[in-house]
C-alpha cells in the first residue's frame, strides 16, 4: 500500500514570524489527518531551524526546497545536505521547474543532487513536467520520459524505493490552470510504467508519484482519487493552514 504524501512548497514566502504562525495552524490540523497521509512542509532555508524546533514530536515532516550537489566548500550561497539534516529536514525538493527555468538546473545537475540526497539519507522529491508549448506540440510523454531517465541515471534500485517523483506540468504551476484528473493520471501512469521498465514492477508499484500545479482544497480529492496519483506538491494553497489542511485531509490510500 502506498502512502499519500502531501508536501507544501512555501517558495520564497514567510519570514520567521509568519513561519511560526503558519506552523501552529498546520500542526493543529495535521493532528487529525488520516494516518496514511504524510504531511511535509518545505519552508525557505532561513525558517528551517525554527520549523525543525517547532515540529519536533509532531506528525508534520520537514523538507527543504533545494540543496547543493556538493558536501561542502567554496560555494557561496549554497546549502549542503549536512546543514539541512542538522535542522531536522528529512525531505528535499529537487529540480523544481522554477529552479530549472530561472537558475538553469539541468537533469544532469538534478541527478547529482538526487544522488547526494540519497547518500546522505534525505528523501528527494524530484520534479519533472512539460511546458505548455511541449504539451501543445504533443511531446509531453517524450519530454517527461527524458527528464525521468536523466534525473534517475545511475540511481540504484534500493535507493529508488526512497525517491518521490513529482509530476508538475509547468503550465499548471501558479496559474490556476490545474491539469484535469485524466490528464494527470495519464502522465503518472506513464512515469510509473517507465520506472517499471528501468527498475522493476515492484519498485514502480511502491514509489510515490505526486501531482503538482494549482492543487487546491476543491480539486485535491478528484486528483488524489486517480490510481497513480499518490500525493500532491502544493504551492500557493499551502501558505494558509486551512487551505493546506483541506488538501491533506482529502488524501486517499492507494
Ligand atoms: P502551485 O505551485 O500549487 O502554486 O501551482 C506548485 C509548485 O510549484 O510546486
mmCIF file of C-alpha atoms and ligand atoms in Angstrom:
data_model
loop_
_atom_site.group_PDB
_atom_site.id
_atom_site.type_symbol
_atom_site.label_atom_id
_atom_site.label_comp_id
_atom_site.label_asym_id
_atom_site.label_seq_id
_atom_site.Cartn_x
_atom_site.Cartn_y
_atom_site.Cartn_z
ATOM 1 C CA UNK A 1 0.000 0.000 0.000
ATOM 2 C CA UNK A 2 1.363 3.410 -0.931
ATOM 3 C CA UNK A 3 1.021 6.287 1.469
ATOM 4 C CA UNK A 4 -0.398 9.586 0.328
ATOM 5 C CA UNK A 5 2.275 12.250 0.600
ATOM 6 C CA UNK A 6 1.248 15.901 0.645
ATOM 7 C CA UNK A 7 4.086 18.428 0.606
ATOM 8 C CA UNK A 8 3.781 22.197 0.862
ATOM 9 C CA UNK A 9 6.385 24.190 -1.062
ATOM 10 C CA UNK A 10 6.438 27.599 0.593
ATOM 11 C CA UNK A 11 8.742 29.010 -2.126
ATOM 12 C CA UNK A 12 10.073 32.481 -1.198
ATOM 13 C CA UNK A 13 7.337 33.313 1.277
ATOM 14 C CA UNK A 14 7.210 33.600 5.083
ATOM 15 C CA UNK A 15 9.699 35.202 7.442
ATOM 16 C CA UNK A 16 10.273 33.794 10.932
ATOM 17 C CA UNK A 17 7.157 35.328 12.454
ATOM 18 C CA UNK A 18 4.952 34.089 9.599
ATOM 19 C CA UNK A 19 6.599 30.667 9.827
ATOM 20 C CA UNK A 20 5.665 30.313 13.461
ATOM 21 C CA UNK A 21 2.076 31.332 12.809
ATOM 22 C CA UNK A 22 1.592 29.030 9.815
ATOM 23 C CA UNK A 23 3.181 26.050 11.527
ATOM 24 C CA UNK A 24 0.980 26.366 14.606
ATOM 25 C CA UNK A 25 -2.018 26.062 12.308
ATOM 26 C CA UNK A 26 -0.613 23.223 10.195
ATOM 27 C CA UNK A 27 0.427 21.264 13.289
ATOM 28 C CA UNK A 28 -3.003 21.573 14.835
ATOM 29 C CA UNK A 29 -4.758 20.496 11.624
ATOM 30 C CA UNK A 30 -2.338 17.641 10.911
ATOM 31 C CA UNK A 31 -3.138 16.086 14.276
ATOM 32 C CA UNK A 32 -6.484 14.988 12.794
ATOM 33 C CA UNK A 33 -5.164 13.985 9.350
ATOM 34 C CA UNK A 34 -5.697 10.351 8.326
ATOM 35 C CA UNK A 35 -2.797 8.120 9.414
ATOM 36 C CA UNK A 36 -1.970 7.052 5.845
ATOM 37 C CA UNK A 37 -1.222 10.655 4.904
ATOM 38 C CA UNK A 38 2.294 12.072 5.307
ATOM 39 C CA UNK A 39 2.311 15.849 5.651
ATOM 40 C CA UNK A 40 5.510 17.715 4.762
ATOM 41 C CA UNK A 41 6.275 21.431 4.888
ATOM 42 C CA UNK A 42 9.143 22.923 2.884
ATOM 43 C CA UNK A 43 9.825 26.435 4.210
ATOM 44 C CA UNK A 44 12.664 28.658 2.970
ATOM 45 C CA UNK A 45 16.158 27.913 4.312
ATOM 46 C CA UNK A 46 16.004 30.750 6.835
ATOM 47 C CA UNK A 47 12.990 29.163 8.545
ATOM 48 C CA UNK A 48 14.209 25.567 8.649
ATOM 49 C CA UNK A 49 15.831 25.678 12.050
ATOM 50 C CA UNK A 50 12.818 27.287 13.655
ATOM 51 C CA UNK A 51 10.493 24.882 11.848
ATOM 52 C CA UNK A 52 12.594 21.909 12.980
ATOM 53 C CA UNK A 53 12.225 23.037 16.576
ATOM 54 C CA UNK A 54 8.512 23.782 16.321
ATOM 55 C CA UNK A 55 7.715 20.496 14.576
ATOM 56 C CA UNK A 56 9.690 18.222 16.869
ATOM 57 C CA UNK A 57 7.391 15.466 18.126
ATOM 58 C CA UNK A 58 4.581 16.424 15.728
ATOM 59 C CA UNK A 59 3.170 14.493 12.771
ATOM 60 C CA UNK A 60 4.437 17.105 10.298
ATOM 61 C CA UNK A 61 7.696 16.373 8.479
ATOM 62 C CA UNK A 62 10.241 18.929 7.351
ATOM 63 C CA UNK A 63 11.688 19.378 3.881
ATOM 64 C CA UNK A 64 13.855 21.900 2.035
ATOM 65 C CA UNK A 65 13.318 23.398 -1.409
ATOM 66 C CA UNK A 66 16.787 22.825 -2.853
ATOM 67 C CA UNK A 67 20.227 21.523 -1.925
ATOM 68 C CA UNK A 68 23.781 21.638 -3.234
ATOM 69 C CA UNK A 69 25.227 18.627 -5.000
ATOM 70 C CA UNK A 70 28.464 19.183 -3.048
ATOM 71 C CA UNK A 71 29.300 18.167 0.520
ATOM 72 C CA UNK A 72 30.915 21.476 1.478
ATOM 73 C CA UNK A 73 33.341 24.038 0.134
ATOM 74 C CA UNK A 74 33.631 27.436 -1.504
ATOM 75 C CA UNK A 75 30.120 27.562 -2.978
ATOM 76 C CA UNK A 76 28.761 30.958 -1.992
ATOM 77 C CA UNK A 77 25.045 30.961 -1.361
ATOM 78 C CA UNK A 78 24.661 27.187 -1.372
ATOM 79 C CA UNK A 79 23.295 24.881 1.328
ATOM 80 C CA UNK A 80 24.532 21.335 1.944
ATOM 81 C CA UNK A 81 22.756 18.143 2.938
ATOM 82 C CA UNK A 82 24.533 18.239 6.283
ATOM 83 C CA UNK A 83 23.174 21.700 7.036
ATOM 84 C CA UNK A 84 19.677 20.568 6.095
ATOM 85 C CA UNK A 85 19.875 17.468 8.251
ATOM 86 C CA UNK A 86 21.053 19.495 11.231
ATOM 87 C CA UNK A 87 17.755 21.419 11.159
ATOM 88 C CA UNK A 88 15.656 18.242 11.213
ATOM 89 C CA UNK A 89 14.972 18.059 7.465
ATOM 90 C CA UNK A 90 14.063 14.632 6.123
ATOM 91 C CA UNK A 91 12.999 15.609 2.594
ATOM 92 C CA UNK A 92 14.307 17.881 -0.132
ATOM 93 C CA UNK A 93 12.595 19.126 -3.297
ATOM 94 C CA UNK A 94 14.945 18.878 -6.267
ATOM 95 C CA UNK A 95 14.655 20.169 -9.813
ATOM 96 C CA UNK A 96 11.546 22.265 -9.314
ATOM 97 C CA UNK A 97 10.604 23.901 -12.619
ATOM 98 C CA UNK A 98 11.422 27.320 -11.149
ATOM 99 C CA UNK A 99 14.961 26.071 -10.430
ATOM 100 C CA UNK A 100 15.164 24.717 -13.962
ATOM 101 C CA UNK A 101 13.730 27.853 -15.546
ATOM 102 C CA UNK A 102 15.373 30.665 -13.538
ATOM 103 C CA UNK A 103 18.560 29.043 -12.264
ATOM 104 C CA UNK A 104 19.498 26.836 -15.183
ATOM 105 C CA UNK A 105 19.238 23.494 -13.415
ATOM 106 C CA UNK A 106 19.587 20.583 -15.817
ATOM 107 C CA UNK A 107 18.609 16.940 -15.481
ATOM 108 C CA UNK A 108 22.310 16.124 -15.033
ATOM 109 C CA UNK A 109 22.666 18.565 -12.139
ATOM 110 C CA UNK A 110 19.429 17.407 -10.535
ATOM 111 C CA UNK A 111 20.700 13.833 -10.855
ATOM 112 C CA UNK A 112 23.853 14.730 -8.897
ATOM 113 C CA UNK A 113 21.743 16.407 -6.223
ATOM 114 C CA UNK A 114 19.427 13.389 -6.018
ATOM 115 C CA UNK A 115 22.364 11.019 -5.576
ATOM 116 C CA UNK A 116 23.826 13.246 -2.873
ATOM 117 C CA UNK A 117 20.490 13.461 -1.068
ATOM 118 C CA UNK A 118 20.022 9.685 -1.155
ATOM 119 C CA UNK A 119 23.576 9.024 0.006
ATOM 120 C CA UNK A 120 23.032 11.339 2.949
ATOM 121 C CA UNK A 121 19.696 9.823 3.942
ATOM 122 C CA UNK A 122 17.488 12.678 2.750
ATOM 123 C CA UNK A 123 14.415 11.703 0.737
ATOM 124 C CA UNK A 124 14.335 13.570 -2.575
ATOM 125 C CA UNK A 125 11.141 14.852 -4.159
ATOM 126 C CA UNK A 126 12.259 15.119 -7.778
ATOM 127 C CA UNK A 127 10.189 17.321 -10.072
ATOM 128 C CA UNK A 128 9.510 16.763 -13.752
ATOM 129 C CA UNK A 129 6.978 18.262 -16.141
ATOM 130 C CA UNK A 130 6.381 19.684 -19.571
ATOM 131 C CA UNK A 131 5.828 23.293 -20.665
ATOM 132 C CA UNK A 132 2.660 24.441 -22.418
ATOM 133 C CA UNK A 133 4.479 24.530 -25.739
ATOM 134 C CA UNK A 134 5.632 20.946 -25.266
ATOM 135 C CA UNK A 135 2.135 19.778 -24.355
ATOM 136 C CA UNK A 136 0.634 21.569 -27.323
ATOM 137 C CA UNK A 137 3.352 20.063 -29.501
ATOM 138 C CA UNK A 138 2.226 16.588 -28.439
ATOM 139 C CA UNK A 139 5.574 15.680 -26.878
ATOM 140 C CA UNK A 140 4.621 15.510 -23.187
ATOM 141 C CA UNK A 141 5.381 11.805 -22.802
ATOM 142 C CA UNK A 142 8.743 12.149 -24.520
ATOM 143 C CA UNK A 143 9.774 15.235 -22.508
ATOM 144 C CA UNK A 144 8.794 13.721 -19.183
ATOM 145 C CA UNK A 145 10.483 10.391 -20.036
ATOM 146 C CA UNK A 146 13.735 12.191 -20.909
ATOM 147 C CA UNK A 147 13.613 14.082 -17.614
ATOM 148 C CA UNK A 148 12.816 10.953 -15.584
ATOM 149 C CA UNK A 149 15.649 8.980 -17.186
ATOM 150 C CA UNK A 150 18.048 11.897 -16.753
ATOM 151 C CA UNK A 151 17.326 12.619 -13.113
ATOM 152 C CA UNK A 152 17.375 8.922 -12.147
ATOM 153 C CA UNK A 153 20.508 7.987 -14.086
ATOM 154 C CA UNK A 154 22.695 5.646 -12.018
ATOM 155 C CA UNK A 155 20.368 5.583 -9.007
ATOM 156 C CA UNK A 156 20.278 2.040 -7.637
ATOM 157 C CA UNK A 157 17.106 0.016 -7.212
ATOM 158 C CA UNK A 158 17.331 0.139 -3.417
ATOM 159 C CA UNK A 159 17.736 3.925 -3.486
ATOM 160 C CA UNK A 160 14.910 4.262 -5.988
ATOM 161 C CA UNK A 161 12.423 2.924 -3.455
ATOM 162 C CA UNK A 162 13.039 6.100 -1.428
ATOM 163 C CA UNK A 163 12.549 8.529 -4.308
ATOM 164 C CA UNK A 164 9.378 10.578 -4.660
ATOM 165 C CA UNK A 165 8.652 11.841 -8.163
ATOM 166 C CA UNK A 166 6.539 14.980 -8.530
ATOM 167 C CA UNK A 167 4.841 15.438 -11.878
ATOM 168 C CA UNK A 168 4.300 19.171 -12.240
ATOM 169 C CA UNK A 169 3.181 20.422 -15.646
ATOM 170 C CA UNK A 170 4.856 23.817 -15.870
ATOM 171 C CA UNK A 171 1.727 25.399 -17.382
ATOM 172 C CA UNK A 172 -0.262 24.463 -14.269
ATOM 173 C CA UNK A 173 2.125 25.933 -11.687
ATOM 174 C CA UNK A 174 0.849 29.107 -10.075
ATOM 175 C CA UNK A 175 -1.529 29.706 -12.973
ATOM 176 C CA UNK A 176 -4.762 28.335 -11.550
ATOM 177 C CA UNK A 177 -4.882 26.017 -14.589
ATOM 178 C CA UNK A 178 -4.913 22.605 -12.989
ATOM 179 C CA UNK A 179 -4.399 19.513 -15.147
ATOM 180 C CA UNK A 180 -7.598 17.506 -15.327
ATOM 181 C CA UNK A 181 -7.507 14.309 -13.257
ATOM 182 C CA UNK A 182 -7.409 12.339 -16.525
ATOM 183 C CA UNK A 183 -4.505 14.390 -17.946
ATOM 184 C CA UNK A 184 -2.533 13.990 -14.733
ATOM 185 C CA UNK A 185 -3.350 10.284 -14.383
ATOM 186 C CA UNK A 186 -2.176 9.621 -17.943
ATOM 187 C CA UNK A 187 1.290 11.052 -17.271
ATOM 188 C CA UNK A 188 1.522 9.454 -13.817
ATOM 189 C CA UNK A 189 0.808 6.044 -15.368
ATOM 190 C CA UNK A 190 3.482 6.705 -17.999
ATOM 191 C CA UNK A 191 6.016 7.615 -15.308
ATOM 192 C CA UNK A 192 5.173 4.501 -13.276
ATOM 193 C CA UNK A 193 5.443 2.388 -16.431
ATOM 194 C CA UNK A 194 8.850 3.865 -17.190
ATOM 195 C CA UNK A 195 10.075 3.186 -13.647
ATOM 196 C CA UNK A 196 8.883 -0.426 -14.067
ATOM 197 C CA UNK A 197 10.949 -0.671 -17.247
ATOM 198 C CA UNK A 198 14.022 0.995 -15.748
ATOM 199 C CA UNK A 199 13.817 -0.874 -12.417
ATOM 200 C CA UNK A 200 11.038 -3.393 -11.770
ATOM 201 C CA UNK A 201 7.282 -3.573 -11.448
ATOM 202 C CA UNK A 202 7.548 -3.979 -7.681
ATOM 203 C CA UNK A 203 9.596 -0.780 -7.338
ATOM 204 C CA UNK A 204 7.201 1.027 -9.665
ATOM 205 C CA UNK A 205 4.295 -0.146 -7.518
ATOM 206 C CA UNK A 206 5.979 1.131 -4.364
ATOM 207 C CA UNK A 207 7.080 4.630 -5.337
ATOM 208 C CA UNK A 208 5.053 7.713 -4.578
ATOM 209 C CA UNK A 209 4.264 9.971 -7.533
ATOM 210 C CA UNK A 210 2.872 13.352 -6.552
ATOM 211 C CA UNK A 211 0.975 15.753 -8.772
ATOM 212 C CA UNK A 212 1.725 19.473 -8.530
ATOM 213 C CA UNK A 213 0.256 22.527 -10.225
ATOM 214 C CA UNK A 214 -2.621 24.596 -8.836
ATOM 215 C CA UNK A 215 -3.749 21.932 -6.358
ATOM 216 C CA UNK A 216 -6.441 23.441 -4.126
ATOM 217 C CA UNK A 217 -8.805 22.070 -1.475
ATOM 218 C CA UNK A 218 -11.610 21.916 -4.040
ATOM 219 C CA UNK A 219 -9.741 19.891 -6.675
ATOM 220 C CA UNK A 220 -7.460 17.732 -4.491
ATOM 221 C CA UNK A 221 -9.893 14.882 -3.855
ATOM 222 C CA UNK A 222 -10.549 14.106 -7.527
ATOM 223 C CA UNK A 223 -6.843 14.259 -8.356
ATOM 224 C CA UNK A 224 -5.901 12.030 -5.415
ATOM 225 C CA UNK A 225 -8.640 9.568 -6.352
ATOM 226 C CA UNK A 226 -6.742 8.670 -9.539
ATOM 227 C CA UNK A 227 -4.988 5.311 -9.244
ATOM 228 C CA UNK A 228 -1.467 6.591 -9.929
ATOM 229 C CA UNK A 229 -1.653 9.927 -8.104
ATOM 230 C CA UNK A 230 -0.227 9.326 -4.637
ATOM 231 C CA UNK A 231 0.058 12.814 -3.308
ATOM 232 C CA UNK A 232 0.450 16.465 -4.090
ATOM 233 C CA UNK A 233 3.168 19.080 -4.171
ATOM 234 C CA UNK A 234 1.341 22.252 -3.255
ATOM 235 C CA UNK A 235 2.500 25.834 -3.759
ATOM 236 C CA UNK A 236 0.039 28.702 -3.324
ATOM 237 C CA UNK A 237 -2.546 26.737 -1.342
ATOM 238 C CA UNK A 238 -0.046 25.664 1.340
ATOM 239 C CA UNK A 239 0.534 29.214 2.553
ATOM 240 C CA UNK A 240 -2.606 29.169 4.714
ATOM 241 C CA UNK A 241 -3.125 26.390 7.257
ATOM 242 C CA UNK A 242 -6.809 25.928 6.418
ATOM 243 C CA UNK A 243 -6.347 25.501 2.699
ATOM 244 C CA UNK A 244 -3.310 23.224 3.136
ATOM 245 C CA UNK A 245 -5.335 21.137 5.594
ATOM 246 C CA UNK A 246 -8.212 20.996 3.122
ATOM 247 C CA UNK A 247 -5.780 19.237 0.772
ATOM 248 C CA UNK A 248 -4.106 16.826 3.152
ATOM 249 C CA UNK A 249 -7.441 15.786 4.576
ATOM 250 C CA UNK A 250 -8.649 14.738 1.120
ATOM 251 C CA UNK A 251 -5.954 12.074 0.776
ATOM 252 C CA UNK A 252 -6.838 8.523 -0.178
ATOM 253 C CA UNK A 253 -4.844 5.372 0.448
ATOM 254 C CA UNK A 254 -3.603 3.515 -2.645
HETATM 255 P P1 LIG B 1 1.117 25.953 -7.206
HETATM 256 O O1 LIG B 1 2.664 25.515 -7.158
HETATM 257 O O2 LIG B 1 0.373 24.984 -6.308
HETATM 258 O O3 LIG B 1 1.101 27.361 -6.678
HETATM 259 O O4 LIG B 1 0.677 25.850 -8.621
HETATM 260 C C1 LIG B 1 3.040 24.164 -7.185
HETATM 261 C C2 LIG B 1 4.528 24.042 -7.136
HETATM 262 O O5 LIG B 1 5.216 24.909 -7.677
HETATM 263 O O6 LIG B 1 5.057 23.076 -6.561
#
